[in-house]
């Protein structure tokens, strides 16, 4: 699932251009979730052992319009009900210029950052083994650093 910082370059460029040209802005990129919201959602669904990992991928495009074409092809159009139906041409051109000026790479391309969340949730079942109780370990983590020495001693004695 896409995370909250996804497409921050595009969102910022659109907001700046629309504020300048039209005196305010409306969201033109679908809202994304925050990582803590995912944890709460999984917890409310009854999952006990939660892991949420995040990854950032940066994809370079020739310009903002090519990025928007890719987003449309991915089905990632804005799904917000309260958004404006259209964005004026001069506002779009201004947003493309802002995007290029603020974020362009040395080769003239523009980056688009995708933050991706990976989630794993676990629900215990009576038929599955439970984790050992805290403090019940028989070996210290400090001794794990000596495992190679112990292994080599064991081979010599054989």
PDB file of N, CA and C in Angstrom, residues 46-124:
ATOM      1  N   UNK A  46      -7.806  -7.377  15.293  1.00  0.00           N
ATOM      2  CA  UNK A  46      -7.534  -8.528  16.139  1.00  0.00           C
ATOM      3  C   UNK A  46      -6.163  -9.152  15.960  1.00  0.00           C
ATOM      4  N   UNK A  47      -5.307  -8.523  15.189  1.00  0.00           N
ATOM      5  CA  UNK A  47      -3.958  -9.061  15.019  1.00  0.00           C
ATOM      6  C   UNK A  47      -3.102  -8.670  16.218  1.00  0.00           C
ATOM      7  N   UNK A  48      -2.333  -9.634  16.742  1.00  0.00           N
ATOM      8  CA  UNK A  48      -1.536  -9.398  17.949  1.00  0.00           C
ATOM      9  C   UNK A  48      -0.092  -9.033  17.629  1.00  0.00           C
ATOM     10  N   UNK A  49       0.513  -9.780  16.756  1.00  0.00           N
ATOM     11  CA  UNK A  49       1.911  -9.555  16.423  1.00  0.00           C
ATOM     12  C   UNK A  49       1.957  -8.814  15.095  1.00  0.00           C
ATOM     13  N   UNK A  50       2.307  -7.547  15.138  1.00  0.00           N
ATOM     14  CA  UNK A  50       2.256  -6.698  13.956  1.00  0.00           C
ATOM     15  C   UNK A  50       3.651  -6.298  13.504  1.00  0.00           C
ATOM     16  N   UNK A  51       3.833  -6.271  12.206  1.00  0.00           N
ATOM     17  CA  UNK A  51       5.055  -5.739  11.628  1.00  0.00           C
ATOM     18  C   UNK A  51       4.653  -4.884  10.440  1.00  0.00           C
ATOM     19  N   UNK A  52       5.113  -3.646  10.432  1.00  0.00           N
ATOM     20  CA  UNK A  52       4.885  -2.756   9.297  1.00  0.00           C
ATOM     21  C   UNK A  52       6.254  -2.251   8.874  1.00  0.00           C
ATOM     22  N   UNK A  53       6.578  -2.475   7.618  1.00  0.00           N
ATOM     23  CA  UNK A  53       7.868  -2.053   7.079  1.00  0.00           C
ATOM     24  C   UNK A  53       7.610  -1.033   5.982  1.00  0.00           C
ATOM     25  N   UNK A  54       8.552  -0.154   5.759  1.00  0.00           N
ATOM     26  CA  UNK A  54       8.390   0.881   4.738  1.00  0.00           C
ATOM     27  C   UNK A  54       9.584   0.891   3.801  1.00  0.00           C
ATOM     28  N   UNK A  55       9.314   1.259   2.584  1.00  0.00           N
ATOM     29  CA  UNK A  55      10.344   1.319   1.553  1.00  0.00           C
ATOM     30  C   UNK A  55      10.066   2.549   0.705  1.00  0.00           C
ATOM     31  N   UNK A  56      11.100   3.212   0.239  1.00  0.00           N
ATOM     32  CA  UNK A  56      10.911   4.354  -0.660  1.00  0.00           C
ATOM     33  C   UNK A  56      11.553   4.032  -1.996  1.00  0.00           C
ATOM     34  N   UNK A  57      10.783   4.243  -3.039  1.00  0.00           N
ATOM     35  CA  UNK A  57      11.274   4.007  -4.396  1.00  0.00           C
ATOM     36  C   UNK A  57      11.142   5.318  -5.148  1.00  0.00           C
ATOM     37  N   UNK A  58      12.210   5.714  -5.814  1.00  0.00           N
ATOM     38  CA  UNK A  58      12.172   6.945  -6.591  1.00  0.00           C
ATOM     39  C   UNK A  58      12.253   6.589  -8.075  1.00  0.00           C
ATOM     40  N   UNK A  59      11.280   7.052  -8.820  1.00  0.00           N
ATOM     41  CA  UNK A  59      11.214   6.808 -10.258  1.00  0.00           C
ATOM     42  C   UNK A  59      11.373   8.157 -10.957  1.00  0.00           C
ATOM     43  N   UNK A  60      12.214   8.201 -11.975  1.00  0.00           N
ATOM     44  CA  UNK A  60      12.446   9.448 -12.704  1.00  0.00           C
ATOM     45  C   UNK A  60      11.604   9.481 -13.971  1.00  0.00           C
ATOM     46  N   UNK A  61      11.021  10.639 -14.242  1.00  0.00           N
ATOM     47  CA  UNK A  61      10.174  10.858 -15.406  1.00  0.00           C
ATOM     48  C   UNK A  61      10.710  12.047 -16.186  1.00  0.00           C
ATOM     49  N   UNK A  62      10.423  12.100 -17.495  1.00  0.00           N
ATOM     50  CA  UNK A  62      10.847  13.280 -18.269  1.00  0.00           C
ATOM     51  C   UNK A  62      10.196  14.571 -17.768  1.00  0.00           C
ATOM     52  N   UNK A  63       8.975  14.482 -17.244  1.00  0.00           N
ATOM     53  CA  UNK A  63       8.279  15.656 -16.745  1.00  0.00           C
ATOM     54  C   UNK A  63       7.033  15.252 -15.981  1.00  0.00           C
ATOM     55  N   UNK A  64       6.341  16.255 -15.455  1.00  0.00           N
ATOM     56  CA  UNK A  64       5.156  16.011 -14.632  1.00  0.00           C
ATOM     57  C   UNK A  64       4.035  15.340 -15.424  1.00  0.00           C
ATOM     58  N   UNK A  65       3.879  15.706 -16.690  1.00  0.00           N
ATOM     59  CA  UNK A  65       2.765  15.153 -17.468  1.00  0.00           C
ATOM     60  C   UNK A  65       2.945  13.659 -17.736  1.00  0.00           C
ATOM     61  N   UNK A  66       4.170  13.225 -17.922  1.00  0.00           N
ATOM     62  CA  UNK A  66       4.444  11.791 -18.103  1.00  0.00           C
ATOM     63  C   UNK A  66       4.148  11.025 -16.815  1.00  0.00           C
ATOM     64  N   UNK A  67       4.478  11.630 -15.678  1.00  0.00           N
ATOM     65  CA  UNK A  67       4.153  11.021 -14.385  1.00  0.00           C
ATOM     66  C   UNK A  67       2.642  10.879 -14.239  1.00  0.00           C
ATOM     67  N   UNK A  68       1.916  11.935 -14.567  1.00  0.00           N
ATOM     68  CA  UNK A  68       0.461  11.896 -14.422  1.00  0.00           C
ATOM     69  C   UNK A  68      -0.167  10.872 -15.370  1.00  0.00           C
ATOM     70  N   UNK A  69       0.413  10.702 -16.533  1.00  0.00           N
ATOM     71  CA  UNK A  69      -0.075   9.678 -17.466  1.00  0.00           C
ATOM     72  C   UNK A  69       0.136   8.282 -16.887  1.00  0.00           C
ATOM     73  N   UNK A  70       1.294   8.066 -16.258  1.00  0.00           N
ATOM     74  CA  UNK A  70       1.557   6.777 -15.600  1.00  0.00           C
ATOM     75  C   UNK A  70       0.568   6.538 -14.456  1.00  0.00           C
ATOM     76  N   UNK A  71       0.310   7.561 -13.667  1.00  0.00           N
ATOM     77  CA  UNK A  71      -0.632   7.430 -12.551  1.00  0.00           C
ATOM     78  C   UNK A  71      -2.024   7.076 -13.051  1.00  0.00           C
ATOM     79  N   UNK A  72      -2.430   7.703 -14.128  1.00  0.00           N
ATOM     80  CA  UNK A  72      -3.742   7.402 -14.696  1.00  0.00           C
ATOM     81  C   UNK A  72      -3.772   5.951 -15.190  1.00  0.00           C
ATOM     82  N   UNK A  73      -2.693   5.495 -15.811  1.00  0.00           N
ATOM     83  CA  UNK A  73      -2.610   4.117 -16.277  1.00  0.00           C
ATOM     84  C   UNK A  73      -2.616   3.105 -15.140  1.00  0.00           C
ATOM     85  N   UNK A  74      -2.126   3.510 -13.971  1.00  0.00           N
ATOM     86  CA  UNK A  74      -2.124   2.642 -12.790  1.00  0.00           C
ATOM     87  C   UNK A  74      -3.473   2.649 -12.080  1.00  0.00           C
ATOM     88  N   UNK A  75      -4.386   3.506 -12.519  1.00  0.00           N
ATOM     89  CA  UNK A  75      -5.675   3.620 -11.833  1.00  0.00           C
ATOM     90  C   UNK A  75      -5.582   4.437 -10.565  1.00  0.00           C
ATOM     91  N   UNK A  76      -4.552   5.252 -10.454  1.00  0.00           N
ATOM     92  CA  UNK A  76      -4.344   6.065  -9.259  1.00  0.00           C
ATOM     93  C   UNK A  76      -4.838   7.492  -9.458  1.00  0.00           C
ATOM     94  N   UNK A  77      -6.009   7.632 -10.032  1.00  0.00           N
ATOM     95  CA  UNK A  77      -6.621   8.954 -10.136  1.00  0.00           C
ATOM     96  C   UNK A  77      -7.132   9.340  -8.756  1.00  0.00           C
ATOM     97  N   UNK A  78      -7.407  10.603  -8.572  1.00  0.00           N
ATOM     98  CA  UNK A  78      -7.886  11.065  -7.271  1.00  0.00           C
ATOM     99  C   UNK A  78      -9.300  10.534  -7.024  1.00  0.00           C
ATOM    100  N   UNK A  79      -9.488   9.888  -5.905  1.00  0.00           N
ATOM    101  CA  UNK A  79     -10.788   9.305  -5.590  1.00  0.00           C
ATOM    102  C   UNK A  79     -11.579  10.136  -4.579  1.00  0.00           C
ATOM    103  N   UNK A  80     -11.054  11.305  -4.203  1.00  0.00           N
ATOM    104  CA  UNK A  80     -11.736  12.125  -3.194  1.00  0.00           C
ATOM    105  C   UNK A  80     -13.053  12.679  -3.753  1.00  0.00           C
ATOM    106  N   UNK A  81     -14.097  12.627  -2.950  1.00  0.00           N
ATOM    107  CA  UNK A  81     -15.410  13.122  -3.362  1.00  0.00           C
ATOM    108  C   UNK A  81     -15.472  14.634  -3.412  1.00  0.00           C
ATOM    109  N   UNK A  82     -14.721  15.298  -2.549  1.00  0.00           N
ATOM    110  CA  UNK A  82     -14.844  16.757  -2.427  1.00  0.00           C
ATOM    111  C   UNK A  82     -13.823  17.520  -3.265  1.00  0.00           C
ATOM    112  N   UNK A  83     -13.255  16.894  -4.252  1.00  0.00           N
ATOM    113  CA  UNK A  83     -12.241  17.575  -5.063  1.00  0.00           C
ATOM    114  C   UNK A  83     -12.891  18.384  -6.179  1.00  0.00           C
ATOM    115  N   UNK A  84     -12.116  19.325  -6.708  1.00  0.00           N
ATOM    116  CA  UNK A  84     -12.585  20.090  -7.863  1.00  0.00           C
ATOM    117  C   UNK A  84     -12.579  19.176  -9.088  1.00  0.00           C
ATOM    118  N   UNK A  85     -13.530  19.385  -9.972  1.00  0.00           N
ATOM    119  CA  UNK A  85     -13.676  18.511 -11.138  1.00  0.00           C
ATOM    120  C   UNK A  85     -12.537  18.681 -12.144  1.00  0.00           C
ATOM    121  N   UNK A  86     -11.978  19.873 -12.242  1.00  0.00           N
ATOM    122  CA  UNK A  86     -10.917  20.071 -13.233  1.00  0.00           C
ATOM    123  C   UNK A  86      -9.861  21.022 -12.708  1.00  0.00           C
ATOM    124  N   UNK A  87      -8.740  20.972 -13.378  1.00  0.00           N
ATOM    125  CA  UNK A  87      -7.619  21.843 -13.068  1.00  0.00           C
ATOM    126  C   UNK A  87      -7.328  22.642 -14.334  1.00  0.00           C
ATOM    127  N   UNK A  88      -7.289  23.966 -14.251  1.00  0.00           N
ATOM    128  CA  UNK A  88      -7.096  24.815 -15.425  1.00  0.00           C
ATOM    129  C   UNK A  88      -5.739  24.566 -16.080  1.00  0.00           C
ATOM    130  N   UNK A  89      -5.702  24.763 -17.386  1.00  0.00           N
ATOM    131  CA  UNK A  89      -4.482  24.512 -18.164  1.00  0.00           C
ATOM    132  C   UNK A  89      -3.310  25.349 -17.655  1.00  0.00           C
ATOM    133  N   UNK A  90      -3.517  26.643 -17.394  1.00  0.00           N
ATOM    134  CA  UNK A  90      -2.407  27.480 -16.941  1.00  0.00           C
ATOM    135  C   UNK A  90      -1.904  27.045 -15.561  1.00  0.00           C
ATOM    136  N   UNK A  91      -2.791  26.517 -14.737  1.00  0.00           N
ATOM    137  CA  UNK A  91      -2.379  25.995 -13.431  1.00  0.00           C
ATOM    138  C   UNK A  91      -1.532  24.737 -13.615  1.00  0.00           C
ATOM    139  N   UNK A  92      -1.923  23.887 -14.555  1.00  0.00           N
ATOM    140  CA  UNK A  92      -1.146  22.664 -14.833  1.00  0.00           C
ATOM    141  C   UNK A  92       0.249  23.016 -15.354  1.00  0.00           C
ATOM    142  N   UNK A  93       0.314  23.977 -16.257  1.00  0.00           N
ATOM    143  CA  UNK A  93       1.612  24.391 -16.790  1.00  0.00           C
ATOM    144  C   UNK A  93       2.478  25.011 -15.698  1.00  0.00           C
ATOM    145  N   UNK A  94       1.857  25.798 -14.828  1.00  0.00           N
ATOM    146  CA  UNK A  94       2.601  26.382 -13.705  1.00  0.00           C
ATOM    147  C   UNK A  94       3.102  25.292 -12.764  1.00  0.00           C
ATOM    148  N   UNK A  95       2.271  24.279 -12.495  1.00  0.00           N
ATOM    149  CA  UNK A  95       2.676  23.170 -11.624  1.00  0.00           C
ATOM    150  C   UNK A  95       3.848  22.409 -12.240  1.00  0.00           C
ATOM    151  N   UNK A  96       3.809  22.190 -13.553  1.00  0.00           N
ATOM    152  CA  UNK A  96       4.916  21.501 -14.227  1.00  0.00           C
ATOM    153  C   UNK A  96       6.205  22.316 -14.111  1.00  0.00           C
ATOM    154  N   UNK A  97       6.093  23.644 -14.229  1.00  0.00           N
ATOM    155  CA  UNK A  97       7.270  24.509 -14.098  1.00  0.00           C
ATOM    156  C   UNK A  97       7.802  24.496 -12.667  1.00  0.00           C
ATOM    157  N   UNK A  98       6.904  24.523 -11.678  1.00  0.00           N
ATOM    158  CA  UNK A  98       7.316  24.465 -10.272  1.00  0.00           C
ATOM    159  C   UNK A  98       8.006  23.125  -9.994  1.00  0.00           C
ATOM    160  N   UNK A  99       7.420  22.056 -10.466  1.00  0.00           N
ATOM    161  CA  UNK A  99       7.983  20.711 -10.279  1.00  0.00           C
ATOM    162  C   UNK A  99       9.394  20.659 -10.855  1.00  0.00           C
ATOM    163  N   UNK A 100       9.536  21.143 -12.085  1.00  0.00           N
ATOM    164  CA  UNK A 100      10.836  21.129 -12.761  1.00  0.00           C
ATOM    165  C   UNK A 100      11.849  21.986 -12.002  1.00  0.00           C
ATOM    166  N   UNK A 101      11.435  23.149 -11.548  1.00  0.00           N
ATOM    167  CA  UNK A 101      12.357  24.068 -10.873  1.00  0.00           C
ATOM    168  C   UNK A 101      12.780  23.558  -9.492  1.00  0.00           C
ATOM    169  N   UNK A 102      11.840  23.006  -8.758  1.00  0.00           N
ATOM    170  CA  UNK A 102      12.136  22.599  -7.377  1.00  0.00           C
ATOM    171  C   UNK A 102      12.804  21.231  -7.265  1.00  0.00           C
ATOM    172  N   UNK A 103      12.492  20.315  -8.166  1.00  0.00           N
ATOM    173  CA  UNK A 103      12.898  18.923  -7.956  1.00  0.00           C
ATOM    174  C   UNK A 103      13.728  18.309  -9.075  1.00  0.00           C
ATOM    175  N   UNK A 104      14.009  18.990 -10.152  1.00  0.00           N
ATOM    176  CA  UNK A 104      14.647  18.351 -11.308  1.00  0.00           C
ATOM    177  C   UNK A 104      16.011  17.760 -10.956  1.00  0.00           C
ATOM    178  N   UNK A 105      16.303  16.683 -11.630  1.00  0.00           N
ATOM    179  CA  UNK A 105      17.601  16.030 -11.519  1.00  0.00           C
ATOM    180  C   UNK A 105      18.583  16.718 -12.467  1.00  0.00           C
ATOM    181  N   UNK A 106      19.848  16.355 -12.361  1.00  0.00           N
ATOM    182  CA  UNK A 106      20.868  16.964 -13.214  1.00  0.00           C
ATOM    183  C   UNK A 106      20.621  16.701 -14.694  1.00  0.00           C
ATOM    184  N   UNK A 107      20.014  15.552 -15.008  1.00  0.00           N
ATOM    185  CA  UNK A 107      19.765  15.208 -16.410  1.00  0.00           C
ATOM    186  C   UNK A 107      18.467  15.819 -16.946  1.00  0.00           C
ATOM    187  N   UNK A 108      17.761  16.621 -16.125  1.00  0.00           N
ATOM    188  CA  UNK A 108      16.536  17.283 -16.559  1.00  0.00           C
ATOM    189  C   UNK A 108      15.267  16.518 -16.237  1.00  0.00           C
ATOM    190  N   UNK A 109      15.395  15.277 -15.815  1.00  0.00           N
ATOM    191  CA  UNK A 109      14.212  14.498 -15.425  1.00  0.00           C
ATOM    192  C   UNK A 109      13.735  14.952 -14.054  1.00  0.00           C
ATOM    193  N   UNK A 110      12.524  14.529 -13.694  1.00  0.00           N
ATOM    194  CA  UNK A 110      11.988  14.863 -12.370  1.00  0.00           C
ATOM    195  C   UNK A 110      11.705  13.573 -11.606  1.00  0.00           C
ATOM    196  N   UNK A 111      11.980  13.564 -10.298  1.00  0.00           N
ATOM    197  CA  UNK A 111      11.738  12.363  -9.501  1.00  0.00           C
ATOM    198  C   UNK A 111      10.298  12.295  -8.995  1.00  0.00           C
ATOM    199  N   UNK A 112       9.832  11.098  -8.829  1.00  0.00           N
ATOM    200  CA  UNK A 112       8.550  10.850  -8.157  1.00  0.00           C
ATOM    201  C   UNK A 112       8.835   9.809  -7.092  1.00  0.00           C
ATOM    202  N   UNK A 113       8.572  10.143  -5.855  1.00  0.00           N
ATOM    203  CA  UNK A 113       8.869   9.255  -4.736  1.00  0.00           C
ATOM    204  C   UNK A 113       7.618   8.483  -4.353  1.00  0.00           C
ATOM    205  N   UNK A 114       7.767   7.171  -4.287  1.00  0.00           N
ATOM    206  CA  UNK A 114       6.680   6.293  -3.850  1.00  0.00           C
ATOM    207  C   UNK A 114       7.103   5.675  -2.521  1.00  0.00           C
ATOM    208  N   UNK A 115       6.321   5.898  -1.493  1.00  0.00           N
ATOM    209  CA  UNK A 115       6.566   5.263  -0.203  1.00  0.00           C
ATOM    210  C   UNK A 115       5.620   4.068  -0.124  1.00  0.00           C
ATOM    211  N   UNK A 116       6.197   2.902   0.104  1.00  0.00           N
ATOM    212  CA  UNK A 116       5.406   1.671   0.085  1.00  0.00           C
ATOM    213  C   UNK A 116       5.462   1.028   1.463  1.00  0.00           C
ATOM    214  N   UNK A 117       4.279   0.662   1.978  1.00  0.00           N
ATOM    215  CA  UNK A 117       4.179  -0.021   3.263  1.00  0.00           C
ATOM    216  C   UNK A 117       3.902  -1.497   3.028  1.00  0.00           C
ATOM    217  N   UNK A 118       4.608  -2.320   3.784  1.00  0.00           N
ATOM    218  CA  UNK A 118       4.388  -3.764   3.802  1.00  0.00           C
ATOM    219  C   UNK A 118       3.890  -4.112   5.193  1.00  0.00           C
ATOM    220  N   UNK A 119       2.809  -4.862   5.279  1.00  0.00           N
ATOM    221  CA  UNK A 119       2.213  -5.164   6.580  1.00  0.00           C
ATOM    222  C   UNK A 119       2.120  -6.673   6.770  1.00  0.00           C
ATOM    223  N   UNK A 120       2.396  -7.089   7.988  1.00  0.00           N
ATOM    224  CA  UNK A 120       2.193  -8.480   8.378  1.00  0.00           C
ATOM    225  C   UNK A 120       1.475  -8.463   9.713  1.00  0.00           C
ATOM    226  N   UNK A 121       0.411  -9.203   9.802  1.00  0.00           N
ATOM    227  CA  UNK A 121      -0.318  -9.334  11.059  1.00  0.00           C
ATOM    228  C   UNK A 121      -0.471 -10.811  11.391  1.00  0.00           C
ATOM    229  N   UNK A 122      -0.522 -11.133  12.660  1.00  0.00           N
ATOM    230  CA  UNK A 122      -0.588 -12.512  13.108  1.00  0.00           C
ATOM    231  C   UNK A 122      -1.697 -12.638  14.129  1.00  0.00           C
ATOM    232  N   UNK A 123      -2.525 -13.640  13.954  1.00  0.00           N
ATOM    233  CA  UNK A 123      -3.532 -13.972  14.958  1.00  0.00           C
ATOM    234  C   UNK A 123      -3.192 -15.357  15.479  1.00  0.00           C
ATOM    235  N   UNK A 124      -3.082 -15.466  16.766  1.00  0.00           N
ATOM    236  CA  UNK A 124      -2.770 -16.769  17.356  1.00  0.00           C
ATOM    237  C   UNK A 124      -3.977 -17.686  17.286  1.00  0.00           C
TER     238      UNK A 124
END
